[in-house]
Amino acid sequence: VDSLHLFVSAPLTGSGAGTFIATYPAWQTAITRGLVVDHAHNDYLEMLTDLGLIGFGLVCWFWLAFLKSVIPAWRQRRTRAARLISAGAFAGLCSILLHSLTDFNLAIPANGLYFFMLLALFAAASHASTQRHRGRTLLLPASDSFRKGSLLVGVLLLLLGGFYLGSGEWAVYRFASLNALDMNRATPTQLKEVVEISAALSRIAPLNPVYPFAAGMVVGLQGDVDLSLQQYKRAIWQRPFHVEYLQQVARTLFASRDKTSAETLLKNALKINPWNWTSYAELAKYYFASGRSSAGFEILKRELQLNPAQTSSVLSLLVVNGIKRTDFFYVMPARSRCWAVLGDFYLQLDDTKAADRAYRRGVESTGTGESPDAYIFWRYLQMLRQEKRNPEALALLRTALNLFPGNASFLATQGTLYEREGLPDRAIESYRAAMLADPERAWVRKRLHSLMAKRGR
């Protein structure tokens, strides 16, 4: 469904061949827990999203023209060998096309090469002229002019392909020598060298946006904002869905006081990939730097709603940007895991009052649109037990056991708390329930036997 929405956004031309990995996140609704969706796992659907109706129509036209040429020739073959080779190639093509319904089959180079080999074999076996020799069927040799022409075309293609691939690989090798250079500590001579090398590599590999982007970064460090933006523009023109490029241009525009354009780029980066943590972080930092903290809080809250695992990163971002600790509560969504991490953060700062508040909010959020998470209860219980707030801990355990009625750990902990409160009968009941849930807990069995012996049971 998400891929169909992507197709509808540009139905005629599509988003461009090979752009699915960059364009799909803007329409993605499935939660993938940090995994990147690089293909649609359906070649036909991905063809529609990448090439649109025009590209898909051209592919269908190719197939119609191919079958219109090959099928009649196949039927006219009189030799058994030609008909069997054609049938085998056709069966192989059908199997590959069926496989493409559930996988990105033709995006794998080996499969694509095998696919076109079968196409060529099918066409050759269907059209090749044959003759009989001593009871065997032989293919007639091609003419000298055809062989010479084919050889010339093949050599030219190999030379062009070798030049393209070789120059690209040499550019990558040459550029790799610059990776160890710290741009912030580089001398003016070194920065000038980077710009010159990047310009030279851009001429050798004009389709690689890395080189103008690197030149833009260096020129920006040298203070030439206009030239830096020109280089960035070249990189973005080649790869318009690259989130990092958009963010870097936004930083440059913000430094040059063009805050409106910077905000627009950062919002576009977030739309392109709403599953990317840096998209939220960069936009939130922009809002904090612009004095719009509440807008930054909302952006980070959206991120945590999608990905609670980023809570620690969000707290670090708030600290680095000088946000008051009392304002951290505004960032937390109704996710118990987020509140648990915030409570742990306050505990590390010995702010038990704020930690207590955070843990309570986390307990209240369990079951409100998310699967119950026992972690928040364990963290809050640990704090309450350390502060010897046993009645509150028992009340919390009752809430936890309503959500996790068969949790042996909660039942065993309840038994120890009842013991501390001088309620041995209730402790025995809790220990018994814990043993029924998990008979392997030796310490629970020991406590249960000890209490029962004291009570004369």
Coordinates of C-alpha atoms in Angstrom, one line a residue:
V1 CA 0.0 0.0 0.0
D2 CA 2.8 2.4 0.8
S3 CA 4.5 1.7 -2.5
L4 CA 1.2 2.4 -4.3
H5 CA 1.0 5.8 -2.5
L6 CA 4.5 6.5 -3.7
F7 CA 3.5 5.6 -7.3
V8 CA 0.5 7.9 -7.1
S9 CA 2.7 10.8 -6.1
A10 CA 4.4 10.7 -9.6
P11 CA 2.4 8.3 -11.7
L12 CA 3.7 9.3 -15.2
T13 CA 7.5 9.5 -14.7
G14 CA 8.0 7.9 -11.3
S15 CA 10.7 9.0 -8.9
G16 CA 13.6 7.8 -11.0
A17 CA 15.4 4.5 -11.6
G18 CA 17.0 3.1 -8.5
T19 CA 15.5 5.8 -6.2
F20 CA 13.1 3.5 -4.2
I21 CA 15.5 3.4 -1.2
A22 CA 15.5 7.2 -1.0
T23 CA 11.9 8.0 -1.8
Y24 CA 10.0 5.2 0.0
P25 CA 10.6 6.5 3.6
A26 CA 8.4 9.5 2.9
W27 CA 5.5 7.2 2.4
Q28 CA 6.4 4.4 4.8
T29 CA 3.9 3.6 7.6
A30 CA 5.3 0.2 8.6
I31 CA 7.6 0.3 11.7
T32 CA 10.9 -1.4 10.8
R33 CA 12.9 -0.7 14.0
G34 CA 15.7 1.0 12.2
L35 CA 15.9 -1.4 9.3
V36 CA 16.2 0.3 5.8
V37 CA 13.6 -0.7 3.2
D38 CA 15.8 -0.7 0.0
H39 CA 13.4 -2.5 -2.4
A40 CA 9.7 -3.2 -2.8
H41 CA 10.1 -7.0 -3.0
N42 CA 8.1 -6.9 -6.2
D43 CA 9.9 -5.9 -9.4
Y44 CA 6.7 -4.8 -11.1
L45 CA 5.6 -2.5 -8.3
E46 CA 9.1 -1.1 -8.0
M47 CA 9.1 -0.5 -11.7
L48 CA 6.0 1.5 -11.4
T49 CA 7.3 3.6 -8.5
D50 CA 10.7 4.2 -10.1
L51 CA 9.8 4.6 -13.8
G52 CA 6.1 5.5 -13.7
L53 CA 3.5 4.6 -16.4
I54 CA 5.8 5.8 -19.2
G55 CA 8.7 3.6 -18.2
F56 CA 6.4 0.7 -17.3
G57 CA 4.7 1.1 -20.7
L58 CA 8.1 1.0 -22.5
V59 CA 9.0 -2.2 -20.8
C60 CA 5.6 -3.7 -21.7
W61 CA 6.1 -2.5 -25.3
F62 CA 9.5 -4.3 -25.4
W63 CA 7.9 -7.6 -24.2
L64 CA 5.1 -7.3 -26.8
A65 CA 7.6 -6.7 -29.6
F66 CA 9.8 -9.5 -28.4
L67 CA 7.0 -12.0 -28.1
K68 CA 5.5 -10.9 -31.4
S69 CA 8.8 -11.6 -33.1
V70 CA 9.8 -14.8 -31.2
I71 CA 6.6 -16.8 -30.8
P72 CA 5.8 -17.1 -34.5
A73 CA 9.4 -18.0 -35.3
W74 CA 9.3 -20.6 -32.6
R75 CA 6.2 -22.2 -34.1
Q76 CA 7.8 -22.4 -37.5
R77 CA 10.9 -24.3 -36.2
R78 CA 10.9 -27.8 -37.7
T79 CA 13.9 -29.1 -35.8
R80 CA 13.4 -30.7 -32.4
A81 CA 16.6 -29.2 -30.9
A82 CA 15.5 -25.6 -31.7
R83 CA 12.0 -26.1 -30.3
L84 CA 13.3 -27.7 -27.1
I85 CA 16.0 -24.9 -26.5
S86 CA 13.3 -22.3 -27.1
A87 CA 10.9 -24.0 -24.7
G88 CA 13.6 -24.3 -22.0
A89 CA 14.5 -20.6 -22.3
F90 CA 10.9 -19.6 -22.2
A91 CA 10.3 -21.7 -19.1
G92 CA 13.3 -20.1 -17.4
L93 CA 12.0 -16.6 -18.3
C94 CA 8.6 -17.4 -16.8
S95 CA 10.2 -18.7 -13.6
I96 CA 12.2 -15.5 -13.2
L97 CA 9.2 -13.3 -13.9
L98 CA 7.1 -15.3 -11.3
H99 CA 9.9 -14.9 -8.8
S100 CA 9.8 -11.1 -9.4
L101 CA 6.3 -11.0 -7.9
T102 CA 7.7 -11.6 -4.4
D103 CA 11.3 -10.3 -4.5
F104 CA 13.6 -7.7 -6.0
N105 CA 14.7 -10.4 -8.3
L106 CA 16.1 -8.4 -11.3
A107 CA 17.8 -5.9 -9.1
I108 CA 20.4 -8.6 -8.3
P109 CA 23.1 -8.4 -11.1
A110 CA 23.5 -12.2 -11.4
N111 CA 19.8 -12.7 -11.9
G112 CA 19.6 -9.9 -14.4
L113 CA 22.5 -11.3 -16.4
Y114 CA 20.9 -14.8 -16.4
F115 CA 17.6 -13.2 -17.4
F116 CA 19.0 -11.5 -20.5
M117 CA 21.0 -14.6 -21.4
L118 CA 17.8 -16.5 -21.5
L119 CA 16.2 -13.8 -23.6
A120 CA 19.1 -14.0 -26.1
L121 CA 19.0 -17.8 -26.1
F122 CA 15.2 -17.7 -26.8
A123 CA 15.6 -15.3 -29.7
A124 CA 18.5 -17.1 -31.2
A125 CA 17.0 -20.5 -31.0
S126 CA 13.7 -19.3 -32.5
H127 CA 15.3 -17.3 -35.4
A128 CA 18.5 -19.1 -36.2
S129 CA 18.7 -20.9 -39.5
T130 CA 19.6 -24.6 -39.3
Q131 CA 20.6 -27.5 -41.6
R132 CA 20.9 -31.2 -41.3
H133 CA 24.3 -32.9 -41.3
R134 CA 24.7 -36.6 -40.8
G135 CA 21.5 -36.8 -38.8
R136 CA 22.4 -33.8 -36.6
T137 CA 20.9 -30.3 -36.5
L138 CA 23.5 -27.6 -36.9
L139 CA 23.2 -23.8 -36.7
L140 CA 24.3 -22.1 -39.8
P141 CA 27.3 -19.8 -39.2
A142 CA 26.9 -16.0 -39.3
S143 CA 28.2 -14.0 -42.2
D144 CA 31.7 -12.4 -42.0
S145 CA 30.3 -8.9 -42.0
F146 CA 27.9 -9.7 -39.1
R147 CA 30.7 -11.2 -37.1
K148 CA 33.1 -8.3 -37.7
G149 CA 30.4 -5.8 -36.9
S150 CA 29.5 -7.6 -33.7
L151 CA 33.1 -7.8 -32.7
L152 CA 33.6 -4.1 -33.3
V153 CA 30.5 -3.2 -31.3
G154 CA 31.5 -5.5 -28.4
V155 CA 35.0 -4.0 -28.2
L156 CA 33.7 -0.5 -28.2
L157 CA 31.2 -1.3 -25.4
L158 CA 33.9 -3.0 -23.4
L159 CA 36.2 0.1 -23.8
L160 CA 33.5 2.5 -22.9
G161 CA 32.4 0.4 -19.9
G162 CA 35.9 -0.1 -18.8
F163 CA 36.7 3.6 -19.0
Y164 CA 33.5 4.6 -17.1
L165 CA 34.1 2.0 -14.3
G166 CA 37.8 2.4 -14.2
S167 CA 37.7 6.2 -14.0
G168 CA 35.0 6.0 -11.3
E169 CA 37.0 3.5 -9.2
W170 CA 40.2 5.6 -9.6
A171 CA 38.3 8.7 -8.4
V172 CA 37.1 6.7 -5.4
Y173 CA 40.6 5.6 -4.7
R174 CA 42.0 9.1 -5.1
F175 CA 39.3 10.6 -2.9
A176 CA 39.9 8.0 -0.1
S177 CA 43.2 9.6 0.6
L178 CA 41.4 12.7 1.8
N179 CA 39.2 10.9 4.4
A180 CA 41.9 11.0 7.0
L181 CA 42.1 14.8 6.8
D182 CA 40.5 16.7 9.7
M183 CA 38.8 19.6 7.9
N184 CA 38.5 21.7 11.0
R185 CA 42.3 21.5 11.6
A186 CA 43.5 21.5 8.0
T187 CA 45.8 24.2 6.8
P188 CA 44.8 26.6 4.0
T189 CA 47.1 24.7 1.7
Q190 CA 45.4 21.4 2.5
L191 CA 42.0 22.9 2.0
K192 CA 43.0 24.3 -1.3
E193 CA 44.3 20.9 -2.4
V194 CA 40.9 19.3 -1.4
V195 CA 39.0 21.7 -3.6
E196 CA 41.4 21.1 -6.5
I197 CA 41.2 17.3 -6.2
S198 CA 37.4 17.4 -5.8
A199 CA 37.1 19.6 -9.0
A200 CA 39.3 17.2 -10.9
L201 CA 37.4 14.2 -9.7
S202 CA 34.1 15.8 -10.6
R203 CA 35.3 16.0 -14.3
I204 CA 36.3 12.4 -14.2
A205 CA 33.2 11.1 -12.5
P206 CA 30.5 13.8 -13.2
L207 CA 27.7 11.6 -11.9
N208 CA 29.1 11.2 -8.4
P209 CA 27.7 14.0 -6.1
V210 CA 30.3 13.3 -3.3
Y211 CA 33.0 15.4 -5.0
P212 CA 31.1 18.7 -5.4
F213 CA 29.6 18.2 -1.9
A214 CA 33.1 17.8 -0.4
A215 CA 34.3 20.9 -2.3
G216 CA 31.3 22.8 -0.9
M217 CA 32.2 21.9 2.6
V218 CA 35.8 23.0 2.2
V219 CA 34.9 26.3 0.5
G220 CA 32.3 26.9 3.3
L221 CA 35.1 26.5 5.9
Q222 CA 37.1 29.1 4.0
G223 CA 34.2 31.5 4.3
D224 CA 33.0 31.7 0.7
V225 CA 29.3 31.0 1.3
D226 CA 28.2 31.7 -2.3
L227 CA 30.7 29.3 -3.9
S228 CA 29.9 26.7 -1.2
L229 CA 26.2 26.9 -2.0
Q230 CA 26.9 26.5 -5.8
Q231 CA 28.8 23.3 -5.1
Y232 CA 26.1 22.0 -2.8
K233 CA 23.5 22.8 -5.5
R234 CA 25.4 20.5 -7.9
A235 CA 25.4 17.7 -5.4
I236 CA 21.7 18.1 -4.6
W237 CA 20.8 18.3 -8.3
Q238 CA 22.4 14.9 -8.7
R239 CA 20.9 13.4 -5.6
P240 CA 17.9 15.5 -4.5
F241 CA 16.7 13.0 -1.9
H242 CA 19.9 12.9 0.1
V243 CA 19.0 14.0 3.6
E244 CA 22.6 14.8 4.7
Y245 CA 23.1 17.1 1.7
L246 CA 19.9 19.0 2.5
Q247 CA 20.9 19.4 6.1
Q248 CA 24.4 20.7 5.3
V249 CA 22.9 23.3 3.0
A250 CA 20.5 24.3 5.7
R251 CA 23.3 24.8 8.1
T252 CA 25.2 27.0 5.6
L253 CA 22.0 29.1 5.0
F254 CA 21.4 29.5 8.7
A255 CA 24.9 30.7 9.2
S256 CA 24.4 33.2 6.4
R257 CA 21.2 34.5 8.1
D258 CA 18.8 32.9 5.6
K259 CA 16.7 31.2 8.2
T260 CA 13.6 30.8 6.1
S261 CA 15.3 28.8 3.4
A262 CA 17.2 26.8 6.1
E263 CA 13.9 25.9 7.8
T264 CA 12.3 24.9 4.5
L265 CA 15.2 22.5 3.6
L266 CA 15.2 20.9 7.1
K267 CA 11.4 20.3 6.8
N268 CA 11.9 18.8 3.4
A269 CA 14.6 16.5 4.7
L270 CA 12.1 15.4 7.4
K271 CA 9.4 14.7 4.8
I272 CA 11.8 12.8 2.6
N273 CA 12.8 10.5 5.5
P274 CA 10.6 10.7 8.6
W275 CA 12.3 7.5 10.0
N276 CA 15.8 9.1 10.1
W277 CA 16.8 10.3 13.6
T278 CA 19.1 13.1 12.2
S279 CA 16.1 14.6 10.3
Y280 CA 14.4 15.3 13.6
A281 CA 17.6 16.2 15.5
E282 CA 18.7 18.8 12.9
L283 CA 15.3 20.5 12.7
A284 CA 15.0 20.5 16.5
K285 CA 18.5 22.1 16.8
Y286 CA 17.4 24.7 14.3
Y287 CA 14.3 25.6 16.4
F288 CA 16.4 25.8 19.6
A289 CA 19.0 28.0 18.0
S290 CA 16.1 30.2 16.7
G291 CA 14.6 30.6 20.2
R292 CA 11.5 28.4 19.3
S293 CA 12.0 25.7 22.0
S294 CA 8.4 24.6 22.0
A295 CA 8.5 23.7 18.3
G296 CA 11.7 21.8 18.9
F297 CA 10.0 19.9 21.7
E298 CA 7.2 18.9 19.4
I299 CA 9.6 17.6 16.7
L300 CA 11.5 15.5 19.2
K301 CA 8.2 14.2 20.7
R302 CA 7.2 13.0 17.2
E303 CA 10.5 11.2 16.8
L304 CA 10.1 9.4 20.2
Q305 CA 6.5 8.4 19.4
L306 CA 7.9 6.5 16.4
N307 CA 11.1 5.3 17.9
P308 CA 11.3 5.3 21.8
A309 CA 14.8 3.7 21.5
Q310 CA 16.2 7.2 20.7
T311 CA 15.3 8.6 24.1
S312 CA 18.9 8.7 25.3
S313 CA 19.9 10.5 22.2
V314 CA 17.1 13.0 22.6
L315 CA 18.2 13.7 26.2
S316 CA 21.8 14.2 25.1
L317 CA 20.6 16.6 22.5
L318 CA 18.6 18.6 25.0
V319 CA 21.6 18.8 27.4
V320 CA 23.9 20.0 24.6
N321 CA 21.5 22.7 23.5
G322 CA 21.2 24.1 27.0
I323 CA 17.5 23.1 27.6
K324 CA 16.5 23.2 31.3
R325 CA 16.0 19.9 32.9
T326 CA 12.5 20.8 34.0
D327 CA 11.5 21.2 30.4
F328 CA 12.5 17.6 29.4
F329 CA 9.0 16.5 30.4
Y330 CA 7.5 18.4 27.4
V331 CA 9.4 16.1 25.0
M332 CA 8.2 12.8 26.3
P333 CA 5.3 11.0 24.4
A334 CA 2.9 8.5 26.0
R335 CA 5.5 5.8 25.8
S336 CA 6.5 4.1 29.1
R337 CA 10.0 3.2 27.8
C338 CA 10.7 6.9 27.2
W339 CA 9.6 7.8 30.7
A340 CA 11.7 5.0 32.2
V341 CA 14.8 6.4 30.5
L342 CA 14.0 9.9 31.7
G343 CA 13.5 8.6 35.2
D344 CA 16.9 6.9 35.0
F345 CA 18.4 10.1 33.8
Y346 CA 17.1 12.0 36.8
L347 CA 18.3 9.3 39.2
Q348 CA 21.8 9.6 37.9
L349 CA 21.6 13.3 38.8
D350 CA 20.3 12.4 42.3
D351 CA 17.0 14.2 41.5
T352 CA 14.7 11.6 43.0
K353 CA 11.7 13.9 43.0
A354 CA 11.9 14.4 39.2
A355 CA 12.7 10.7 38.8
D356 CA 9.6 9.8 40.8
R357 CA 7.5 12.1 38.6
A358 CA 8.9 10.6 35.4
Y359 CA 8.3 7.0 36.6
R360 CA 4.8 7.8 37.6
R361 CA 4.0 9.3 34.2
G362 CA 5.5 6.1 32.6
V363 CA 3.3 3.9 34.7
E364 CA 0.2 5.9 33.7
S365 CA 1.1 5.7 30.0
T366 CA 1.2 1.8 30.0
G367 CA -1.7 0.4 28.1
T368 CA -2.5 3.8 26.4
G369 CA -2.0 2.8 22.7
E370 CA 1.0 0.6 23.3
S371 CA 1.8 -2.9 24.5
P372 CA 2.4 -2.9 28.2
D373 CA 6.1 -2.8 29.1
A374 CA 7.3 -4.3 32.4
Y375 CA 10.5 -2.2 32.3
I376 CA 9.0 0.9 33.7
F377 CA 7.6 -1.0 36.7
W378 CA 11.0 -2.6 37.5
R379 CA 12.8 0.8 37.4
Y380 CA 10.2 2.4 39.6
L381 CA 10.2 -0.5 42.0
Q382 CA 13.9 -0.4 42.3
M383 CA 13.8 3.3 43.3
L384 CA 10.9 2.8 45.8
R385 CA 12.7 -0.2 47.5
Q386 CA 15.9 1.7 47.8
E387 CA 14.0 4.5 49.5
K388 CA 12.2 2.0 51.7
R389 CA 8.8 3.2 50.4
N390 CA 7.3 -0.3 50.8
P391 CA 3.6 0.6 50.8
E392 CA 4.0 2.5 47.6
A393 CA 6.0 -0.4 46.1
L394 CA 3.2 -2.8 47.0
A395 CA 0.6 -0.6 45.4
L396 CA 2.7 -0.4 42.3
L397 CA 3.1 -4.2 42.2
R398 CA -0.7 -4.6 42.4
T399 CA -1.0 -2.4 39.3
A400 CA 1.8 -4.4 37.6
L401 CA 0.2 -7.7 38.4
N402 CA -3.1 -6.5 36.8
L403 CA -1.2 -6.1 33.6
F404 CA 1.2 -9.1 34.0
P405 CA -0.8 -11.5 36.2
G406 CA 1.5 -14.5 35.7
N407 CA 4.8 -12.7 36.2
A408 CA 6.9 -14.8 38.6
S409 CA 9.4 -12.0 39.3
F410 CA 6.6 -9.5 40.3
L411 CA 5.0 -12.2 42.6
A412 CA 8.3 -13.0 44.2
T413 CA 9.1 -9.4 44.8
Q414 CA 5.6 -8.9 46.3
G415 CA 6.4 -11.7 48.7
T416 CA 9.6 -10.1 50.0
L417 CA 7.8 -6.8 50.5
Y418 CA 5.0 -8.4 52.4
E419 CA 7.6 -10.0 54.6
R420 CA 9.2 -6.6 55.3
E421 CA 5.8 -5.2 56.2
G422 CA 5.1 -8.0 58.7
L423 CA 2.4 -9.8 56.6
P424 CA 3.7 -13.4 56.4
D425 CA 0.4 -14.9 55.3
R426 CA 0.2 -12.7 52.3
A427 CA 3.9 -13.3 51.6
I428 CA 3.2 -17.1 51.6
E429 CA 0.4 -16.6 49.1
S430 CA 2.7 -14.5 46.8
Y431 CA 5.5 -17.0 47.0
R432 CA 3.2 -19.9 46.2
A433 CA 1.9 -18.1 43.2
A434 CA 5.5 -17.3 42.1
M435 CA 6.4 -21.0 42.4
L436 CA 3.4 -22.0 40.3
A437 CA 4.5 -19.6 37.6
D438 CA 8.2 -20.6 37.8
P439 CA 9.1 -23.7 39.9
E440 CA 12.8 -23.2 39.2
R441 CA 13.3 -20.3 41.6
A442 CA 15.2 -21.9 44.5
W443 CA 15.4 -18.8 46.7
V444 CA 11.6 -18.4 46.5
R445 CA 11.1 -22.1 47.5
K446 CA 13.5 -21.6 50.4
R447 CA 11.7 -18.5 51.7
L448 CA 8.3 -20.2 51.3
H449 CA 9.4 -23.3 53.3
S450 CA 11.0 -21.0 56.0
L451 CA 7.8 -19.0 56.4
M452 CA 5.6 -22.0 56.5
A453 CA 7.7 -23.6 59.1
K454 CA 7.5 -20.5 61.3
R455 CA 3.7 -20.5 60.8
G456 CA 3.5 -24.2 61.7
R457 CA 2.2 -25.3 58.3

